[in-house]
């Protein structure tokens, strides 16, 4: 009887040829078949989430750095603004009124209540959302999300709640201070960072699965959950994903049906405390960084190998600072400073020049760290970031050894789907990332 070879015995070159033709969902599934397939197929993460503007819908794609190719994602109606990314999910603000958690690969979305309840905050900027982060393994009946709302408020919501809860953050009182970043770690903890380097911790009680809140099983007082279904081809153009039209119809409905303040399905009580009891530039940062912090307006938090880091970037022009103790310090445009939190020490944050082979990915996404040595298309001991005046809407990489930023290696615009001009939104990671901001296996943070 003729023997057959196992699927695991397929030649790697042949397997890679097949992988080059697969969509992201099936590519990721193929990597999970067995160890040999996972070894042969390069991981798709990290990727740059990029967007192309068309007449009515914005096509998205994930431009993978390791594979050197792009994967087409769903398209969205104009007016969708990406405000978060984590574990294959995206957070969107839709016309600044409706907020959506969406998995473009699994074609699943969770529609959240609007933020602007009541008349307590009348200004548009009081409820402007700059970033949303959420728990991993997001599900309709088990999730939590937190958002930077305005200048000094954190809003949070959990599965089953009908409205957001707000908590004010006590900032330093210095001119221009505001919340600039938030990350989720583990066990219901969200870490918030201010412009002047102060950190606050929002702690939610232990999560528990709640009754599913879908249209069939829930009343009007519960969150809307839906599975995106494609519509007939005649309803959309050839370059636009049918999910885009489904999203649009569903959100038009949701704006009218989001429940008011009635109902008792509210969020569990949370606590918000500063990471350190006393705040002061000299107690937090050693010279000259107690002065440099005022001239690095882009700041992010990230956990790496169990430690908490701040990432500062000078997104303005090159400046030469006169230091209070004498001397000068030049801060170049897009120069990046990485500081590690050292509990029990003073100053509490210490500048580091090496990440032990790890690299950090910061931006609108929930910040991620991963061991980059040996990963195709990546470099270790680097900070991957997006933006900058001269490099707006591009993925950049800052080498901590050379102290310079250069464009990161990513698929060229001509190789992206649709042939449109694309702009970069944020970093996009699948759920199989090994080390990220909510990996608390060796968390060295005392509170």
Short mmCIF file of C-alpha atoms in Angstrom, two decimals:
data_model
loop_
_atom_site.label_atom_id
_atom_site.label_comp_id
_atom_site.label_asym_id
_atom_site.label_seq_id
_atom_site.Cartn_x
_atom_site.Cartn_y
_atom_site.Cartn_z
CA UNK A 1 0.00 0.00 0.00
CA UNK A 2 1.38 3.37 -0.98
CA UNK A 3 2.28 5.54 1.99
CA UNK A 4 1.32 9.22 2.22
CA UNK A 5 3.46 11.96 3.69
CA UNK A 6 2.15 13.93 6.63
CA UNK A 7 1.02 17.54 6.21
CA UNK A 8 3.80 18.51 8.59
CA UNK A 9 6.31 17.16 6.05
CA UNK A 10 5.44 19.67 3.32
CA UNK A 11 8.61 21.40 2.06
CA UNK A 12 8.99 24.84 3.66
CA UNK A 13 9.45 26.58 0.28
CA UNK A 14 6.23 25.07 -1.03
CA UNK A 15 4.42 26.00 2.17
CA UNK A 16 5.64 29.61 1.90
CA UNK A 17 4.31 29.81 -1.68
CA UNK A 18 0.90 28.78 -0.38
CA UNK A 19 1.15 31.25 2.51
CA UNK A 20 1.83 34.13 0.11
CA UNK A 21 -1.65 33.64 -1.34
CA UNK A 22 -3.55 33.47 1.94
CA UNK A 23 -5.55 36.24 3.60
CA UNK A 24 -4.51 37.25 7.10
CA UNK A 25 -7.12 35.11 8.84
CA UNK A 26 -6.09 31.95 7.02
CA UNK A 27 -2.38 32.78 7.18
CA UNK A 28 -2.58 33.04 10.97
CA UNK A 29 -4.59 29.80 11.10
CA UNK A 30 -2.00 27.99 8.97
CA UNK A 31 0.73 28.99 11.41
CA UNK A 32 -1.22 27.23 14.15
CA UNK A 33 -1.45 23.86 12.38
CA UNK A 34 1.80 22.44 13.71
CA UNK A 35 5.30 23.38 14.82
CA UNK A 36 6.89 22.88 11.40
CA UNK A 37 4.32 25.10 9.68
CA UNK A 38 4.76 27.77 12.34
CA UNK A 39 8.51 27.62 11.86
CA UNK A 40 8.22 27.88 8.06
CA UNK A 41 5.68 30.72 7.92
CA UNK A 42 7.05 34.06 9.11
CA UNK A 43 4.83 35.69 11.80
CA UNK A 44 2.59 38.46 10.41
CA UNK A 45 3.09 40.68 13.45
CA UNK A 46 4.07 43.39 13.93
CA UNK A 47 2.31 45.22 11.12
CA UNK A 48 1.50 48.82 10.31
CA UNK A 49 -2.22 49.53 10.12
CA UNK A 50 -2.56 51.70 7.02
CA UNK A 51 -5.53 53.39 5.43
CA UNK A 52 -6.34 54.62 1.93
CA UNK A 53 -8.91 57.32 1.28
CA UNK A 54 -11.55 56.64 -1.34
CA UNK A 55 -14.81 58.42 -2.14
CA UNK A 56 -17.02 56.91 0.55
CA UNK A 57 -15.12 54.18 2.40
CA UNK A 58 -11.60 53.91 3.73
CA UNK A 59 -9.90 50.57 2.90
CA UNK A 60 -7.53 49.35 5.60
CA UNK A 61 -4.54 47.03 5.29
CA UNK A 62 -2.02 45.46 7.66
CA UNK A 63 1.48 46.01 6.23
CA UNK A 64 3.52 43.26 7.86
CA UNK A 65 7.17 43.99 8.65
CA UNK A 66 8.35 40.35 9.02
CA UNK A 67 6.63 39.04 5.86
CA UNK A 68 7.22 42.13 3.71
CA UNK A 69 3.67 41.91 2.35
CA UNK A 70 0.34 43.54 3.14
CA UNK A 71 -2.95 41.92 4.13
CA UNK A 72 -6.19 43.61 3.13
CA UNK A 73 -8.64 44.27 5.95
CA UNK A 74 -12.21 45.52 5.86
CA UNK A 75 -13.14 49.04 4.74
CA UNK A 76 -15.04 51.58 6.81
CA UNK A 77 -17.35 54.49 6.11
CA UNK A 78 -15.63 57.90 6.21
CA UNK A 79 -15.87 59.39 9.69
CA UNK A 80 -14.35 56.38 11.45
CA UNK A 81 -11.29 57.38 13.51
CA UNK A 82 -9.04 54.66 14.93
CA UNK A 83 -8.35 55.31 18.63
CA UNK A 84 -6.90 51.98 19.73
CA UNK A 85 -5.50 48.59 18.72
CA UNK A 86 -4.74 45.38 20.62
CA UNK A 87 -4.70 41.63 19.94
CA UNK A 88 -6.19 41.86 16.47
CA UNK A 89 -8.98 44.19 17.64
CA UNK A 90 -9.39 47.87 16.75
CA UNK A 91 -11.20 50.64 18.62
CA UNK A 92 -13.00 53.27 16.53
CA UNK A 93 -14.68 56.56 17.21
CA UNK A 94 -17.49 57.01 14.70
CA UNK A 95 -18.36 60.67 14.07
CA UNK A 96 -17.19 61.26 17.68
CA UNK A 97 -20.49 59.90 19.03
CA UNK A 98 -20.38 56.09 18.81
CA UNK A 99 -17.48 53.90 19.90
CA UNK A 100 -16.83 50.45 18.48
CA UNK A 101 -14.50 47.56 19.28
CA UNK A 102 -14.02 45.62 16.06
CA UNK A 103 -12.09 42.55 15.01
CA UNK A 104 -11.66 42.89 11.24
CA UNK A 105 -10.33 39.34 10.90
CA UNK A 106 -13.10 37.54 12.81
CA UNK A 107 -15.69 40.06 11.49
CA UNK A 108 -17.08 40.75 14.97
CA UNK A 109 -17.84 44.07 16.62
CA UNK A 110 -19.06 45.40 19.97
CA UNK A 111 -20.83 48.75 19.91
CA UNK A 112 -20.26 50.79 23.06
CA UNK A 113 -22.42 53.58 24.50
CA UNK A 114 -21.54 57.21 23.70
CA UNK A 115 -19.37 59.09 26.17
CA UNK A 116 -21.08 62.47 26.28
CA UNK A 117 -23.88 61.86 28.80
CA UNK A 118 -25.59 64.74 30.59
CA UNK A 119 -24.71 68.43 30.76
CA UNK A 120 -21.82 68.29 33.22
CA UNK A 121 -19.29 68.60 30.40
CA UNK A 122 -20.52 70.81 27.61
CA UNK A 123 -17.33 71.46 25.67
CA UNK A 124 -16.45 69.23 22.73
CA UNK A 125 -12.95 68.82 24.17
CA UNK A 126 -14.30 67.58 27.51
CA UNK A 127 -15.28 64.28 25.91
CA UNK A 128 -12.78 64.11 23.05
CA UNK A 129 -11.22 60.63 23.10
CA UNK A 130 -7.56 60.39 22.14
CA UNK A 131 -7.03 56.70 22.93
CA UNK A 132 -8.91 53.58 24.03
CA UNK A 133 -7.26 50.44 25.42
CA UNK A 134 -8.99 47.23 26.38
CA UNK A 135 -8.43 43.80 27.84
CA UNK A 136 -7.04 40.90 25.77
CA UNK A 137 -9.31 38.06 24.66
CA UNK A 138 -12.11 40.56 24.18
CA UNK A 139 -15.57 38.96 24.13
CA UNK A 140 -19.10 40.32 24.18
CA UNK A 141 -19.69 39.11 27.72
CA UNK A 142 -16.21 39.64 29.16
CA UNK A 143 -14.21 42.79 28.45
CA UNK A 144 -13.12 46.07 29.96
CA UNK A 145 -11.99 49.24 28.20
CA UNK A 146 -10.56 52.56 29.33
CA UNK A 147 -10.32 55.82 27.40
CA UNK A 148 -8.50 59.12 27.79
CA UNK A 149 -11.35 61.60 27.77
CA UNK A 150 -10.50 65.28 27.48
CA UNK A 151 -7.50 66.58 29.41
CA UNK A 152 -7.74 64.96 32.83
CA UNK A 153 -10.38 62.25 32.85
CA UNK A 154 -10.27 58.49 32.41
CA UNK A 155 -13.48 56.79 31.33
CA UNK A 156 -13.97 53.06 31.69
CA UNK A 157 -16.63 50.52 30.81
CA UNK A 158 -17.09 46.80 31.41
CA UNK A 159 -19.19 44.12 29.74
CA UNK A 160 -22.89 44.58 30.41
CA UNK A 161 -22.71 48.21 31.55
CA UNK A 162 -25.00 50.69 29.84
CA UNK A 163 -22.77 53.74 30.20
CA UNK A 164 -19.20 54.78 30.88
CA UNK A 165 -17.89 55.68 34.33
CA UNK A 166 -15.62 58.72 34.66
CA UNK A 167 -12.76 59.36 37.05
CA UNK A 168 -10.81 62.59 37.29
CA UNK A 169 -7.02 62.40 37.40
CA UNK A 170 -5.23 64.79 39.75
CA UNK A 171 -2.54 66.26 37.51
CA UNK A 172 0.58 68.14 38.58
CA UNK A 173 -0.98 71.59 38.16
CA UNK A 174 1.83 72.67 35.84
CA UNK A 175 0.84 74.66 32.77
CA UNK A 176 0.00 72.38 29.84
CA UNK A 177 -0.17 69.16 31.82
CA UNK A 178 -2.64 66.61 30.48
CA UNK A 179 -3.10 62.87 30.05
CA UNK A 180 -1.10 61.62 27.10
CA UNK A 181 -1.16 57.79 27.19
CA UNK A 182 -2.84 54.78 28.76
CA UNK A 183 -1.93 51.07 28.65
CA UNK A 184 -3.60 47.93 29.94
CA UNK A 185 -1.41 45.48 31.82
CA UNK A 186 -3.04 42.60 33.74
CA UNK A 187 -5.55 41.87 36.51
CA UNK A 188 -7.75 44.84 35.60
CA UNK A 189 -5.04 47.52 35.82
CA UNK A 190 -4.77 50.47 33.45
CA UNK A 191 -1.71 52.74 33.74
CA UNK A 192 -2.18 56.41 32.75
CA UNK A 193 0.65 58.81 31.89
CA UNK A 194 0.60 62.61 32.02
CA UNK A 195 2.57 65.05 29.88
CA UNK A 196 4.97 65.74 32.75
CA UNK A 197 5.73 62.08 33.48
CA UNK A 198 3.38 61.33 36.36
CA UNK A 199 1.70 57.90 36.37
CA UNK A 200 -1.69 56.92 37.82
CA UNK A 201 -3.12 53.41 38.13
CA UNK A 202 -6.78 52.66 37.46
CA UNK A 203 -7.64 49.35 39.11
CA UNK A 204 -10.86 47.50 38.29
CA UNK A 205 -12.18 44.62 40.40
CA UNK A 206 -11.81 41.06 39.14
CA UNK A 207 -13.64 40.51 35.85
CA UNK A 208 -16.38 37.96 35.53
CA UNK A 209 -18.32 36.83 32.48
CA UNK A 210 -21.75 38.33 32.22
CA UNK A 211 -24.87 37.42 30.34
CA UNK A 212 -24.34 37.96 26.60
CA UNK A 213 -25.69 41.28 25.43
CA UNK A 214 -26.76 40.53 21.86
CA UNK A 215 -29.79 41.71 20.00
CA UNK A 216 -31.72 38.46 20.40
CA UNK A 217 -31.14 37.82 24.11
CA UNK A 218 -30.87 41.31 25.55
CA UNK A 219 -33.25 44.16 26.01
CA UNK A 220 -32.65 47.75 24.90
CA UNK A 221 -30.70 48.49 28.08
CA UNK A 222 -27.73 46.32 27.14
CA UNK A 223 -24.77 46.74 24.82
CA UNK A 224 -25.19 45.90 21.17
CA UNK A 225 -23.12 43.01 19.86
CA UNK A 226 -23.20 41.89 16.28
CA UNK A 227 -21.56 39.62 13.76
CA UNK A 228 -20.82 41.41 10.50
CA UNK A 229 -22.50 39.77 7.52
CA UNK A 230 -21.74 40.64 3.87
CA UNK A 231 -24.51 42.17 1.80
CA UNK A 232 -25.28 41.44 -1.88
CA UNK A 233 -22.50 42.65 -4.22
CA UNK A 234 -24.81 45.16 -5.91
CA UNK A 235 -24.83 47.24 -2.72
CA UNK A 236 -21.16 48.18 -2.89
CA UNK A 237 -18.33 48.88 -5.31
CA UNK A 238 -15.69 46.33 -6.24
CA UNK A 239 -12.96 47.91 -4.10
CA UNK A 240 -15.02 48.29 -0.94
CA UNK A 241 -15.56 45.48 1.52
CA UNK A 242 -19.26 44.68 2.08
CA UNK A 243 -18.60 44.86 5.82
CA UNK A 244 -18.26 48.62 5.43
CA UNK A 245 -21.94 48.97 4.49
CA UNK A 246 -23.03 46.60 7.23
CA UNK A 247 -21.11 48.69 9.76
CA UNK A 248 -22.71 51.89 8.52
CA UNK A 249 -26.27 50.55 8.78
CA UNK A 250 -25.64 49.10 12.21
CA UNK A 251 -24.17 52.33 13.57
CA UNK A 252 -27.01 54.45 12.22
CA UNK A 253 -29.31 52.18 14.20
CA UNK A 254 -27.12 52.24 17.29
CA UNK A 255 -27.04 56.04 17.55
CA UNK A 256 -30.79 56.02 18.03
CA UNK A 257 -30.98 52.94 20.25
CA UNK A 258 -28.14 53.53 22.72
CA UNK A 259 -29.88 53.40 26.11
CA UNK A 260 -30.22 56.53 28.25
CA UNK A 261 -29.45 56.57 31.97
CA UNK A 262 -32.19 54.05 32.77
CA UNK A 263 -31.29 50.55 33.93
CA UNK A 264 -29.00 49.34 36.68
CA UNK A 265 -26.31 47.58 34.67
CA UNK A 266 -23.52 49.93 35.70
CA UNK A 267 -19.77 49.50 35.96
CA UNK A 268 -18.20 48.05 39.11
CA UNK A 269 -16.45 50.60 41.34
CA UNK A 270 -12.79 51.25 40.53
CA UNK A 271 -9.89 52.94 42.29
CA UNK A 272 -7.51 55.51 40.82
CA UNK A 273 -4.26 56.22 42.63
CA UNK A 274 -0.90 57.74 41.71
CA UNK A 275 1.93 55.27 41.20
CA UNK A 276 4.05 57.43 43.53
CA UNK A 277 2.60 59.34 46.50
CA UNK A 278 4.62 62.48 45.84
CA UNK A 279 5.17 64.11 42.47
CA UNK A 280 8.10 66.35 41.61
CA UNK A 281 10.46 66.50 38.63
CA UNK A 282 13.59 66.17 40.77
CA UNK A 283 12.23 63.22 42.77
CA UNK A 284 11.13 61.40 39.60
CA UNK A 285 13.91 62.18 37.13
CA UNK A 286 17.63 62.83 37.54
CA UNK A 287 19.22 65.88 35.86
CA UNK A 288 19.18 66.73 33.01
CA UNK A 289 16.00 64.72 32.38
CA UNK A 290 13.99 66.74 34.90
CA UNK A 291 14.42 69.54 32.35
CA UNK A 292 14.31 67.41 29.17
CA UNK A 293 10.84 66.13 30.12
CA UNK A 294 9.40 69.62 29.42
CA UNK A 295 10.59 69.43 25.80
CA UNK A 296 9.46 65.91 24.92
CA UNK A 297 5.78 66.31 24.18
CA UNK A 298 5.18 62.75 22.92
CA UNK A 299 5.16 60.33 25.86
CA UNK A 300 4.13 56.69 26.13
CA UNK A 301 4.06 53.89 28.69
CA UNK A 302 5.04 50.30 27.94
CA UNK A 303 5.74 47.14 29.92
CA UNK A 304 8.78 45.15 28.83
CA UNK A 305 9.96 41.92 30.46
CA UNK A 306 7.98 42.76 33.60
CA UNK A 307 9.30 46.31 33.95
CA UNK A 308 7.50 49.60 33.36
CA UNK A 309 9.06 52.12 30.97
CA UNK A 310 8.35 55.64 29.81
CA UNK A 311 9.20 56.58 26.23
CA UNK A 312 9.73 60.29 25.55
CA UNK A 313 10.12 61.84 22.11
CA UNK A 314 10.85 65.41 21.06
CA UNK A 315 8.31 65.87 18.28
CA UNK A 316 9.25 69.55 17.86
CA UNK A 317 12.45 71.03 16.42
CA UNK A 318 15.96 70.55 17.78
CA UNK A 319 16.52 72.63 20.92
CA UNK A 320 19.50 73.42 23.17
CA UNK A 321 18.50 73.65 26.82
CA UNK A 322 20.19 75.68 29.55
CA UNK A 323 20.21 73.51 32.64
CA UNK A 324 19.44 74.93 36.11
CA UNK A 325 22.70 73.56 37.53
CA UNK A 326 24.70 74.96 34.63
CA UNK A 327 25.67 73.57 31.26
CA UNK A 328 23.59 72.72 28.23
CA UNK A 329 21.72 69.75 26.81
CA UNK A 330 20.88 69.42 23.12
CA UNK A 331 17.64 67.60 22.33
CA UNK A 332 17.41 66.68 18.66
CA UNK A 333 14.18 66.52 16.70
CA UNK A 334 12.57 63.09 17.19
CA UNK A 335 15.19 62.13 19.75
CA UNK A 336 13.84 59.41 22.03
CA UNK A 337 14.58 58.88 25.73
CA UNK A 338 13.63 55.60 27.45
CA UNK A 339 13.29 55.54 31.25
CA UNK A 340 12.80 52.51 33.47
CA UNK A 341 10.76 52.61 36.65
CA UNK A 342 12.83 51.66 39.70
CA UNK A 343 10.57 51.12 42.74
CA UNK A 344 11.99 52.24 46.05
CA UNK A 345 14.67 54.43 44.50
CA UNK A 346 14.95 58.17 44.10
CA UNK A 347 14.87 59.41 41.41
CA UNK A 348 12.28 56.79 40.56
CA UNK A 349 12.91 56.71 36.80
CA UNK A 350 16.32 55.83 35.38
CA UNK A 351 17.42 56.35 31.76
CA UNK A 352 18.38 53.13 29.93
CA UNK A 353 20.37 52.67 26.74
CA UNK A 354 19.74 48.97 26.16
CA UNK A 355 16.60 46.83 26.20
CA UNK A 356 18.27 43.43 26.20
CA UNK A 357 17.25 42.59 22.64
CA UNK A 358 13.64 43.74 23.05
CA UNK A 359 11.98 46.46 21.00
CA UNK A 360 9.05 48.70 21.90
CA UNK A 361 6.08 49.61 19.71
CA UNK A 362 4.28 52.76 20.83
CA UNK A 363 1.48 54.92 19.47
CA UNK A 364 -2.30 54.70 19.32
CA UNK A 365 -2.03 50.95 19.93
CA UNK A 366 -1.83 49.40 23.37
CA UNK A 367 1.97 49.58 23.64
CA UNK A 368 3.77 46.32 22.91
CA UNK A 369 7.24 44.97 23.65
CA UNK A 370 8.66 41.92 21.94
CA UNK A 371 12.00 40.19 21.69
CA UNK A 372 13.11 41.26 18.23
CA UNK A 373 16.45 39.53 17.80
CA UNK A 374 16.13 36.99 15.00
CA UNK A 375 12.68 38.15 13.83
CA UNK A 376 12.75 38.96 10.08
CA UNK A 377 12.40 42.67 9.37
CA UNK A 378 12.96 43.76 12.99
CA UNK A 379 15.87 45.08 15.01
CA UNK A 380 16.44 44.68 18.73
CA UNK A 381 17.03 47.54 21.19
CA UNK A 382 14.86 49.89 19.18
CA UNK A 383 11.72 51.97 19.63
CA UNK A 384 9.21 51.73 16.79
CA UNK A 385 6.99 54.78 16.55
CA UNK A 386 4.70 56.61 14.10
CA UNK A 387 4.51 60.28 13.13
CA UNK A 388 6.78 63.26 13.41
CA UNK A 389 6.67 66.58 11.57
CA UNK A 390 8.89 65.59 8.65
CA UNK A 391 7.81 61.94 8.72
CA UNK A 392 4.09 62.28 9.38
CA UNK A 393 2.08 59.08 8.92
CA UNK A 394 5.11 56.85 8.55
CA UNK A 395 6.44 54.01 10.63
CA UNK A 396 9.81 54.91 12.12
CA UNK A 397 12.43 53.05 14.15
CA UNK A 398 14.74 54.68 16.70
CA UNK A 399 18.00 52.83 17.29
CA UNK A 400 18.99 53.28 20.94
CA UNK A 401 22.66 52.64 20.14
CA UNK A 402 23.03 55.19 17.33
CA UNK A 403 20.43 57.61 18.69
CA UNK A 404 18.86 58.08 15.25
CA UNK A 405 15.44 57.43 13.72
CA UNK A 406 15.01 55.98 10.24
CA UNK A 407 11.96 54.73 8.30
CA UNK A 408 11.18 51.15 9.26
CA UNK A 409 11.17 48.42 6.66
CA UNK A 410 7.59 47.92 5.47
CA UNK A 411 5.81 47.04 2.20
CA UNK A 412 5.94 49.93 -0.27
CA UNK A 413 2.75 51.79 -1.17
CA UNK A 414 2.72 50.22 -4.60
CA UNK A 415 2.44 46.74 -3.10
CA UNK A 416 -0.57 47.58 -0.92
CA UNK A 417 -4.09 46.57 -2.02
CA UNK A 418 -6.11 48.93 -4.19
CA UNK A 419 -3.27 51.05 -5.55
CA UNK A 420 -4.26 54.08 -3.41
CA UNK A 421 -2.04 56.42 -1.41
CA UNK A 422 -1.94 55.17 2.15
CA UNK A 423 -1.26 56.82 5.48
CA UNK A 424 -0.18 55.00 8.64
CA UNK A 425 -2.52 54.76 11.63
CA UNK A 426 -0.90 52.59 14.31
CA UNK A 427 0.84 49.30 15.03
CA UNK A 428 -1.30 46.21 14.56
CA UNK A 429 -0.57 42.95 16.38
CA UNK A 430 -2.27 39.58 16.21
CA UNK A 431 -3.16 37.68 19.35
CA UNK A 432 -0.13 35.39 19.16
CA UNK A 433 2.39 37.98 20.33
CA UNK A 434 4.57 36.51 23.07
CA UNK A 435 5.47 39.58 25.15
CA UNK A 436 3.33 42.68 25.43
CA UNK A 437 2.09 45.35 27.82
CA UNK A 438 -0.31 43.06 29.66
CA UNK A 439 2.23 40.28 30.17
CA UNK A 440 2.60 40.37 33.92
CA UNK A 441 4.48 37.13 34.42
CA UNK A 442 7.43 38.98 35.98
CA UNK A 443 5.99 42.39 36.70
CA UNK A 444 8.46 44.45 38.73
CA UNK A 445 6.14 47.31 39.65
CA UNK A 446 5.27 48.14 43.22
CA UNK A 447 2.21 50.22 43.98
#
